[in-house]
Tab-separated table of N, CA and C in Angstrom:
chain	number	residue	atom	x	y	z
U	1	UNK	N	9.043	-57.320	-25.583
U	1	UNK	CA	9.349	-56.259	-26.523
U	1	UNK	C	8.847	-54.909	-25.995
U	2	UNK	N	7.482	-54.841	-25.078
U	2	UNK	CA	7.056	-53.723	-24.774
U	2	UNK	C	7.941	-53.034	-23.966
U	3	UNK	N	8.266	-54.194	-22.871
U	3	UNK	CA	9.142	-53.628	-21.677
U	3	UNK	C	10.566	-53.115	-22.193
U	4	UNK	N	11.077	-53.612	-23.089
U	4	UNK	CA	12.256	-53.273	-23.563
U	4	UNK	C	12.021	-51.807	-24.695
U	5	UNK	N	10.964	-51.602	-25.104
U	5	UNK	CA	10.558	-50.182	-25.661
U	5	UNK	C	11.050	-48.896	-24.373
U	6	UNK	N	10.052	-49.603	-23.230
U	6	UNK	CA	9.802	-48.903	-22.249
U	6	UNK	C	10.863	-48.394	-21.584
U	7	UNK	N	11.792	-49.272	-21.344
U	7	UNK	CA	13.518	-48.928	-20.806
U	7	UNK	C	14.247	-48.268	-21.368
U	8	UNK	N	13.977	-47.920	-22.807
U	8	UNK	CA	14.710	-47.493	-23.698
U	8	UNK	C	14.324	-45.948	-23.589
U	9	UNK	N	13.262	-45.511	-23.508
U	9	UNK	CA	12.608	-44.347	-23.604
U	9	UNK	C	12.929	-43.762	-22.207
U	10	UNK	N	12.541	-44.919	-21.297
U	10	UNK	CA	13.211	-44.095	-19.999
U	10	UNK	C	14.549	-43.713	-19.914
U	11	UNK	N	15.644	-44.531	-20.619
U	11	UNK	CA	16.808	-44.233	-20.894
U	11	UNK	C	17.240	-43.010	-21.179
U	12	UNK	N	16.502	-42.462	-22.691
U	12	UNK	CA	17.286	-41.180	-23.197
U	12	UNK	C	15.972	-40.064	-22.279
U	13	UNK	N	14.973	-40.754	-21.693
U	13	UNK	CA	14.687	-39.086	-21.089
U	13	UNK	C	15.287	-38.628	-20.252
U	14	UNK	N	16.095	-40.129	-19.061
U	14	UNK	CA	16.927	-39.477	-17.947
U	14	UNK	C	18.266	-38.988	-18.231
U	15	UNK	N	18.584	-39.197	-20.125
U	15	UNK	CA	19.757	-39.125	-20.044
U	15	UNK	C	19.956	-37.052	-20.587
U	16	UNK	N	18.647	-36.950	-21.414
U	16	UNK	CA	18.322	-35.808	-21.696
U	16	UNK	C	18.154	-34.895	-20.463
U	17	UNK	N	17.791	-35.213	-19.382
U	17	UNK	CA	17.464	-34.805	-18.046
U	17	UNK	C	19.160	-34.055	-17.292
U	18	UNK	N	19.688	-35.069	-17.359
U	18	UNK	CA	21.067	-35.113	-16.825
U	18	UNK	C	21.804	-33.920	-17.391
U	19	UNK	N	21.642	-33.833	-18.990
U	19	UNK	CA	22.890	-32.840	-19.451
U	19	UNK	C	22.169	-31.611	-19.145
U	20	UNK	N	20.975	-31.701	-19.363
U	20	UNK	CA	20.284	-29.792	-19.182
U	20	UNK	C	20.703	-29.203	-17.535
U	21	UNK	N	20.805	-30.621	-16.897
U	21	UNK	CA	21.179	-30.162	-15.217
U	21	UNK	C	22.668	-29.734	-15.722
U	22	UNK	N	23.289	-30.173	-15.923
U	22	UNK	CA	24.746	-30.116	-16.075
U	22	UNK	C	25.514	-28.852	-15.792
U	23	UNK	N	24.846	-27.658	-16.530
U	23	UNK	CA	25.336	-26.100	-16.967
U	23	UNK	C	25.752	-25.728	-15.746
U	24	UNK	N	24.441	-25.069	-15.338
U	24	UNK	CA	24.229	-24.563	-13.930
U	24	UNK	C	24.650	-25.341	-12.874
U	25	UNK	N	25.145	-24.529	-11.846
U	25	UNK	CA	25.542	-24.925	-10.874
U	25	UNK	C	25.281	-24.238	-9.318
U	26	UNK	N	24.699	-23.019	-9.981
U	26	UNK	CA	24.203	-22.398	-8.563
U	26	UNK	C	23.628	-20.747	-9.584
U	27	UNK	N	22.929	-20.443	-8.537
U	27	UNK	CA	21.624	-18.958	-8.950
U	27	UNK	C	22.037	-18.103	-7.861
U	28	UNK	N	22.130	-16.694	-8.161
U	28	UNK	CA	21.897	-16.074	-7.088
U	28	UNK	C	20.862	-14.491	-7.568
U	29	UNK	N	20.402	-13.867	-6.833
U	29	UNK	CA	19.694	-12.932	-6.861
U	29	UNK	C	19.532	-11.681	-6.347
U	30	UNK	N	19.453	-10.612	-7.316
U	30	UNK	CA	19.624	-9.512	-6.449
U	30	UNK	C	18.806	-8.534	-6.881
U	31	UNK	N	18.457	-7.313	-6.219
U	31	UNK	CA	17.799	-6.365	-6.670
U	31	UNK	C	18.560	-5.464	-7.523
U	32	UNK	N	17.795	-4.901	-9.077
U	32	UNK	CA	18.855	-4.012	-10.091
U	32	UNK	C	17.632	-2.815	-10.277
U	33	UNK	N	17.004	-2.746	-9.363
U	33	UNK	CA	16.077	-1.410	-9.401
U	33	UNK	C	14.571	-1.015	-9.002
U	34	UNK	N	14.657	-0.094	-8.595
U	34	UNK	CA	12.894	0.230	-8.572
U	34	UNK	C	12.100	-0.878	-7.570
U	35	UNK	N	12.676	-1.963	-6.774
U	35	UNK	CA	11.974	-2.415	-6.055
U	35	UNK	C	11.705	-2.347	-4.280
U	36	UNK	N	10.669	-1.644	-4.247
U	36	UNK	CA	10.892	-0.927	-2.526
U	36	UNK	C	9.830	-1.171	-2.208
U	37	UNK	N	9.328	-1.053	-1.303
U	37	UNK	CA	7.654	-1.045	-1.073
U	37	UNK	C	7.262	0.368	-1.229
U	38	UNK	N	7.709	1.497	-1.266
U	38	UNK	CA	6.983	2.805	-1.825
U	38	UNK	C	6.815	2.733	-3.446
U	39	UNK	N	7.564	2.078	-4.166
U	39	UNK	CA	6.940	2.073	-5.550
U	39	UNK	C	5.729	1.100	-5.999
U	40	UNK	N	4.830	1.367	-6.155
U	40	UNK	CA	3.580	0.838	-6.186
U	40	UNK	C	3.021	0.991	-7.548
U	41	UNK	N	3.598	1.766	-8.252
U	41	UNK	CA	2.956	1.931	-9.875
U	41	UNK	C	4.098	1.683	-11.013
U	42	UNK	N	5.287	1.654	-10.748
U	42	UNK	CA	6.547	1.486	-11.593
U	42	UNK	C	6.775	0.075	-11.267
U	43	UNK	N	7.930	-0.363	-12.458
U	43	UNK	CA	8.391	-1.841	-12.654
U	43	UNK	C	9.599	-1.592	-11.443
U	44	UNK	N	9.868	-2.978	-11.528
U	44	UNK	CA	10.959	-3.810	-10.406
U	44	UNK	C	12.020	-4.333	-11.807
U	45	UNK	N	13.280	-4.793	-10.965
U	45	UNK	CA	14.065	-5.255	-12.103
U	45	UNK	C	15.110	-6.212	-11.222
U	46	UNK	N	15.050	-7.687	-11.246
U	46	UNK	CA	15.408	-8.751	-10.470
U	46	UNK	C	16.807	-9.027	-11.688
U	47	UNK	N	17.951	-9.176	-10.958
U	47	UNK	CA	19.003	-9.624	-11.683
U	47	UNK	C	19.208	-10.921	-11.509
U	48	UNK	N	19.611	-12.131	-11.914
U	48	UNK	CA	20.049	-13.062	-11.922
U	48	UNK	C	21.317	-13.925	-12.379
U	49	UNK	N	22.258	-14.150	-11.281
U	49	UNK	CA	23.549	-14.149	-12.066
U	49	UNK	C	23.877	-15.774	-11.685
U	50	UNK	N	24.082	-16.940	-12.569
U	50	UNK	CA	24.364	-18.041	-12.337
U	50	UNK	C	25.580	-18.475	-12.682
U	51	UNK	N	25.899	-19.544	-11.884
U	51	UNK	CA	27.785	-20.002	-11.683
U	51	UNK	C	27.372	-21.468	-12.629
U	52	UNK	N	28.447	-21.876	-13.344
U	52	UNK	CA	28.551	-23.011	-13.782
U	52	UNK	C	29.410	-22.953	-14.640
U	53	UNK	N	29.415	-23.599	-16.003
U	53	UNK	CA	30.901	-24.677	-16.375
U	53	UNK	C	30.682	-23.348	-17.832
U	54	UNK	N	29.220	-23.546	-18.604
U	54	UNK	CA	28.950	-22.695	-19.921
U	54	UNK	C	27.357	-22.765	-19.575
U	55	UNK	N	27.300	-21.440	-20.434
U	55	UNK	CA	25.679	-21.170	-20.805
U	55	UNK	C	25.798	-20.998	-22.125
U	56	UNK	N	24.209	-21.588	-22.902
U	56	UNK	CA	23.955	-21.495	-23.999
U	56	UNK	C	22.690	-21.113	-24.074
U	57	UNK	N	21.737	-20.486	-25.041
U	57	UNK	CA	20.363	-20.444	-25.338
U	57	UNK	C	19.574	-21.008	-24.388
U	58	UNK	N	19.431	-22.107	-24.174
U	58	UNK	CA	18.568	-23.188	-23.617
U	58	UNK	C	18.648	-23.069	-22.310
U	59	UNK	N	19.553	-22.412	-21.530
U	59	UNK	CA	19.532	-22.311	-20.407
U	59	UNK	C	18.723	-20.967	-19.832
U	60	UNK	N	17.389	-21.576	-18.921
U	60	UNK	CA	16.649	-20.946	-18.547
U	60	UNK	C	16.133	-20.528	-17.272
U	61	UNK	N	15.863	-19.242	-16.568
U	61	UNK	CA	15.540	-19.039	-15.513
U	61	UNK	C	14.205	-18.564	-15.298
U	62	UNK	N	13.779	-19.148	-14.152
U	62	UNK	CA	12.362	-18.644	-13.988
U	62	UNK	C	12.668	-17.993	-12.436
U	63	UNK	N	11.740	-16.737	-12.405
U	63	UNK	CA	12.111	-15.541	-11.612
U	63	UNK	C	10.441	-15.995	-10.549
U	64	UNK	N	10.453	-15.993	-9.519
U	64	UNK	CA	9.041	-16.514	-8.527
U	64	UNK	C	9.343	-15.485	-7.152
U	65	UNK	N	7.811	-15.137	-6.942
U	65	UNK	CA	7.620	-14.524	-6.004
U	65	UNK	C	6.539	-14.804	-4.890
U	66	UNK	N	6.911	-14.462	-3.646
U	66	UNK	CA	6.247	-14.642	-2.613
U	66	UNK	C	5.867	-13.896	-1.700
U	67	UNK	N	4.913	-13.986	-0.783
U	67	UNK	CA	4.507	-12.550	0.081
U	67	UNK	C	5.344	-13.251	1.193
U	68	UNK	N	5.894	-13.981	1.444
U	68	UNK	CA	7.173	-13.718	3.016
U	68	UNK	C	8.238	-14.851	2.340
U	69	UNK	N	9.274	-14.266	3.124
U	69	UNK	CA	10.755	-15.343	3.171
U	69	UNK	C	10.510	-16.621	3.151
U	70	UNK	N	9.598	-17.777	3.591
U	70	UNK	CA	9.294	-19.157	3.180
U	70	UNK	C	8.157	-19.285	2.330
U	71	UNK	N	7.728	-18.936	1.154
U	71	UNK	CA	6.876	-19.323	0.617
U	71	UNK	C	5.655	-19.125	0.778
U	72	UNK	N	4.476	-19.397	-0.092
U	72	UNK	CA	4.770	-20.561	-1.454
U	72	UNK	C	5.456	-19.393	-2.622
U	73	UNK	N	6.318	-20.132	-3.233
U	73	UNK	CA	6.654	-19.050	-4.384
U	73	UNK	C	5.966	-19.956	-5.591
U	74	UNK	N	5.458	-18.140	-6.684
U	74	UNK	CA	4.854	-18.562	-7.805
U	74	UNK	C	5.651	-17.796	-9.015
U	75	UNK	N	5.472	-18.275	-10.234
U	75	UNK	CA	6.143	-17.634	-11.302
U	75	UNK	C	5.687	-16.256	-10.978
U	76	UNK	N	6.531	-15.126	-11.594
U	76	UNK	CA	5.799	-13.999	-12.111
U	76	UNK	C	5.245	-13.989	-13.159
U	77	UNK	N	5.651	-14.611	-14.409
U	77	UNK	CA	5.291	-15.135	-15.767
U	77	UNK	C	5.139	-15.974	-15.862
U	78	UNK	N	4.777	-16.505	-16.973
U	78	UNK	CA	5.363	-17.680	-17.414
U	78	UNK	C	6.432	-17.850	-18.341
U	79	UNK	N	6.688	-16.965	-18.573
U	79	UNK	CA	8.078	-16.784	-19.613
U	79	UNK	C	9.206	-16.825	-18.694
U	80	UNK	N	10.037	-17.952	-19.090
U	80	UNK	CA	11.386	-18.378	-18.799
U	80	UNK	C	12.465	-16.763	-18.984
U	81	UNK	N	13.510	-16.545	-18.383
U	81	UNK	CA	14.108	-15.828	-18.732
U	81	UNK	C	15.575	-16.784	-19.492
U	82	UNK	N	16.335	-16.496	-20.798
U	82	UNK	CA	17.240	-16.453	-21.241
U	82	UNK	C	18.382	-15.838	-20.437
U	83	UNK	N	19.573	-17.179	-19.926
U	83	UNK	CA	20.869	-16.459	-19.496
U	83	UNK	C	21.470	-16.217	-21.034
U	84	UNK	N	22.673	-15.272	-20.652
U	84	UNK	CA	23.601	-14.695	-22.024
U	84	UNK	C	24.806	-15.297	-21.886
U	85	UNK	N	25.617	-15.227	-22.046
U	85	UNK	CA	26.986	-15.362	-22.120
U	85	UNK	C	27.888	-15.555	-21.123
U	86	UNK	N	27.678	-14.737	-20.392
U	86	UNK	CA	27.991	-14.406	-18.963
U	86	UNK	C	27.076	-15.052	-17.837
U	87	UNK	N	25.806	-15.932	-18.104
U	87	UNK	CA	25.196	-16.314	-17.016
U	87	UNK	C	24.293	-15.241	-16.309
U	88	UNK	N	24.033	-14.207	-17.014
U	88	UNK	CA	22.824	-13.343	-16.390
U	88	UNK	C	22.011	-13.214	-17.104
U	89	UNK	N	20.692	-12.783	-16.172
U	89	UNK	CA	19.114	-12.350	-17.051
U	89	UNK	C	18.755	-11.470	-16.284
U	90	UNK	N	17.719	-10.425	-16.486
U	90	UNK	CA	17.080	-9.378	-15.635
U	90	UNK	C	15.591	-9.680	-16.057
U	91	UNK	N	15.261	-9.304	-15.057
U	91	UNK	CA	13.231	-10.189	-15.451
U	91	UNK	C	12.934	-8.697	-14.857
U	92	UNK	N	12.347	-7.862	-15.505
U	92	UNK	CA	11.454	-6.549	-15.252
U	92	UNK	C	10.199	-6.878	-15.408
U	93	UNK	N	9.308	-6.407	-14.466
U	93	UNK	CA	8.030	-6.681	-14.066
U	93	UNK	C	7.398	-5.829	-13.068
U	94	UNK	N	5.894	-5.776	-13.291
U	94	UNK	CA	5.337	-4.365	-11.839
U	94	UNK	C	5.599	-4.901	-10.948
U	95	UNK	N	6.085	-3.990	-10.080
U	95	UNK	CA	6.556	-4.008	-8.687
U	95	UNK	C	5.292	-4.577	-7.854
U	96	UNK	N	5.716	-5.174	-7.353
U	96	UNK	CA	4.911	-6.008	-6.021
U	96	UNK	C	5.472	-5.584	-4.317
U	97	UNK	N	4.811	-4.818	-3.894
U	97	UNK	CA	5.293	-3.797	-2.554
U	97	UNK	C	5.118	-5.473	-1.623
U	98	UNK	N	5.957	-5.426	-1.125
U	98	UNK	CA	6.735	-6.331	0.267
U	98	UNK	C	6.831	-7.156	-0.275
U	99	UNK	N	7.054	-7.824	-1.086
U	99	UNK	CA	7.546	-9.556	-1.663
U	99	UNK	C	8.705	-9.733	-1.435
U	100	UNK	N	9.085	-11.131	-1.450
U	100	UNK	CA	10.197	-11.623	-1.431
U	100	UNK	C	10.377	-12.482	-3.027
U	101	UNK	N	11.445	-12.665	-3.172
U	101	UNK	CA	11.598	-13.217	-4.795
U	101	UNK	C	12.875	-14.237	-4.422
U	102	UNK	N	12.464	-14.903	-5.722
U	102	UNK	CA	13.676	-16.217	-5.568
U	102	UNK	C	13.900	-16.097	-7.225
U	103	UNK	N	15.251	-17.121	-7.541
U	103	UNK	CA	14.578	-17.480	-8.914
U	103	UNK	C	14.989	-19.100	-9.201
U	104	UNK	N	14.726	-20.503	-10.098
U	104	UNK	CA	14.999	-21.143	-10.232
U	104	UNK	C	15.099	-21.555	-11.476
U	105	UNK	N	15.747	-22.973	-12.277
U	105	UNK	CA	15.981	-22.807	-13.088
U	105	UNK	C	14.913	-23.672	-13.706
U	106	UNK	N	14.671	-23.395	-15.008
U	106	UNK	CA	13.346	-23.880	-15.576
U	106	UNK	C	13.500	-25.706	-15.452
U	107	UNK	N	12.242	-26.147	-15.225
U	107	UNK	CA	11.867	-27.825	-14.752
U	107	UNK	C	12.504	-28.463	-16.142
U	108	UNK	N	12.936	-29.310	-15.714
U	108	UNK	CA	13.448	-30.315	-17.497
U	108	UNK	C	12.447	-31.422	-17.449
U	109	UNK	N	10.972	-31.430	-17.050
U	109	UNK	CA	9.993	-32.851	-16.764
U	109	UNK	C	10.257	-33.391	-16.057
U	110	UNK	N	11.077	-33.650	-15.105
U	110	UNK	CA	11.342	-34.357	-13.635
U	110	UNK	C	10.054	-33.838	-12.701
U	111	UNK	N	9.994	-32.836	-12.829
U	111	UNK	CA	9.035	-32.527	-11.886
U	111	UNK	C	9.852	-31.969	-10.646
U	112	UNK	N	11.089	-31.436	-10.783
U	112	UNK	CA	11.975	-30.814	-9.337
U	112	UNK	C	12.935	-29.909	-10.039
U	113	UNK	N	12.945	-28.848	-9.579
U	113	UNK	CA	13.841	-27.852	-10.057
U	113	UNK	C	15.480	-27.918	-9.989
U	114	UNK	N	16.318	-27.559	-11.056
U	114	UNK	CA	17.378	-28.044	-10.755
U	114	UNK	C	18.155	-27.152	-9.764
U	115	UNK	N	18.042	-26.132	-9.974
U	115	UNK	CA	19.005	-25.103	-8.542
U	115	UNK	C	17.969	-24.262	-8.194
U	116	UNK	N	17.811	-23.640	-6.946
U	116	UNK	CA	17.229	-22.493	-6.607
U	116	UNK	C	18.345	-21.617	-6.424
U	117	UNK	N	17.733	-20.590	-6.512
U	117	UNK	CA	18.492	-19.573	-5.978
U	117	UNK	C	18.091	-18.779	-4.400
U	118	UNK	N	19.044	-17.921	-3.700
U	118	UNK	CA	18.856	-17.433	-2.539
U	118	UNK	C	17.089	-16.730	-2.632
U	119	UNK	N	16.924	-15.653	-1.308
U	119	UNK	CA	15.662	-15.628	-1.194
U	119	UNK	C	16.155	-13.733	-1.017
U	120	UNK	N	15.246	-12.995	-1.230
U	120	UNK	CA	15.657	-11.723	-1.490
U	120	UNK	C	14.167	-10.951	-1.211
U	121	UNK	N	14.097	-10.026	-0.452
U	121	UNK	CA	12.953	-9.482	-0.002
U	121	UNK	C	12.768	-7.765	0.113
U	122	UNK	N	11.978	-7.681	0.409
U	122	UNK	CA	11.789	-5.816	0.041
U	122	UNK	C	11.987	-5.473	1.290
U	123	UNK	N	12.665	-3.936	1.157
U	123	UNK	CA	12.541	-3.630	2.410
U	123	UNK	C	10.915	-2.829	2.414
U	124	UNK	N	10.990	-1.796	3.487
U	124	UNK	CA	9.675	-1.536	4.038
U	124	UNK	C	10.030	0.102	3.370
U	125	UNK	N	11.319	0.516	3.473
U	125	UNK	CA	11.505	1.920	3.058
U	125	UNK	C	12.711	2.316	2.334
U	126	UNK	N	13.040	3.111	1.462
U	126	UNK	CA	14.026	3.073	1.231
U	126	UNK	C	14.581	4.486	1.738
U	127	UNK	N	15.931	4.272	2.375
U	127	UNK	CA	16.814	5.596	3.204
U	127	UNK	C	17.495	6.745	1.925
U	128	UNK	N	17.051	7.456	2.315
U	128	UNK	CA	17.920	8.654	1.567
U	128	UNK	C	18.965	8.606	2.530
U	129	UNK	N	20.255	8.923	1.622
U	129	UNK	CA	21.658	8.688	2.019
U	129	UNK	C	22.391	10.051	2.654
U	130	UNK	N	22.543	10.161	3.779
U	130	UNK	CA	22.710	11.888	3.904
U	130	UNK	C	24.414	12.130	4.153
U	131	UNK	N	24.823	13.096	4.260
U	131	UNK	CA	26.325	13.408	4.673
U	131	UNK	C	26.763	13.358	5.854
């Protein structure tokens, strides 16, 4: 009887597991402001635009940063960002001069993230645009 409790529970967690993967299908990331390595006292503003079938409420992104292109990446928050309608979120936060940023989508208890997204890094300066 125990073991058959036990199967059962493992049942609907992998099955709960499965549909939250479902949505999403890929992350990508880009810079939507203010993030350079000369801004050192103003916010940054990371866009996040994800591909898949529908988004609803529950679908969540977590925005992580790192001091080089391989890692380790860590949350900036801990607050999940909310996609909308369209599959985007913007996570504004103080600027962090030379990081690289990723974002992924929040853990469903597996313990493995379901998509990452690309890897996106600061430059060193930003060019004024001349004629």
């Amino acid at each position: 009887m125990k073991r058959l409790l036990v199967a059962c529970l493992l049942c609907v967690s992998f099955g709960e597991v499965n549909a939250a993967k479902a949505d999403i299908s890929g992350l990508r990331v880009q810079f939507a402001g203010g993030c350079h390595s000369e801004n050192t006292t103003a916010g940054c503003v990371v866009r996040v635009a994800a591909t898949g079938d529908s988004f609803e409420a529950s679908d969540q992104v977590i925005v992580m940063s790192s001091s080089g292109k391989n890692g380790p990446f860590r949350p900036i928050s801990n607050r999940a960002r909310e996609l909308d309608e369209n599959g985007t979120a913007r996570a504004r936060f103080k600027n962090i001069p030379g990081a690289c940023f990723r974002a992924q989508t929040r853990e469903n208890g597996d313990d493995s993230p379901d998509v990452v997204s690309n890897t996106i890094c600061e430059s060193g300066k930003v060019l004024a645009v001349t004629k």
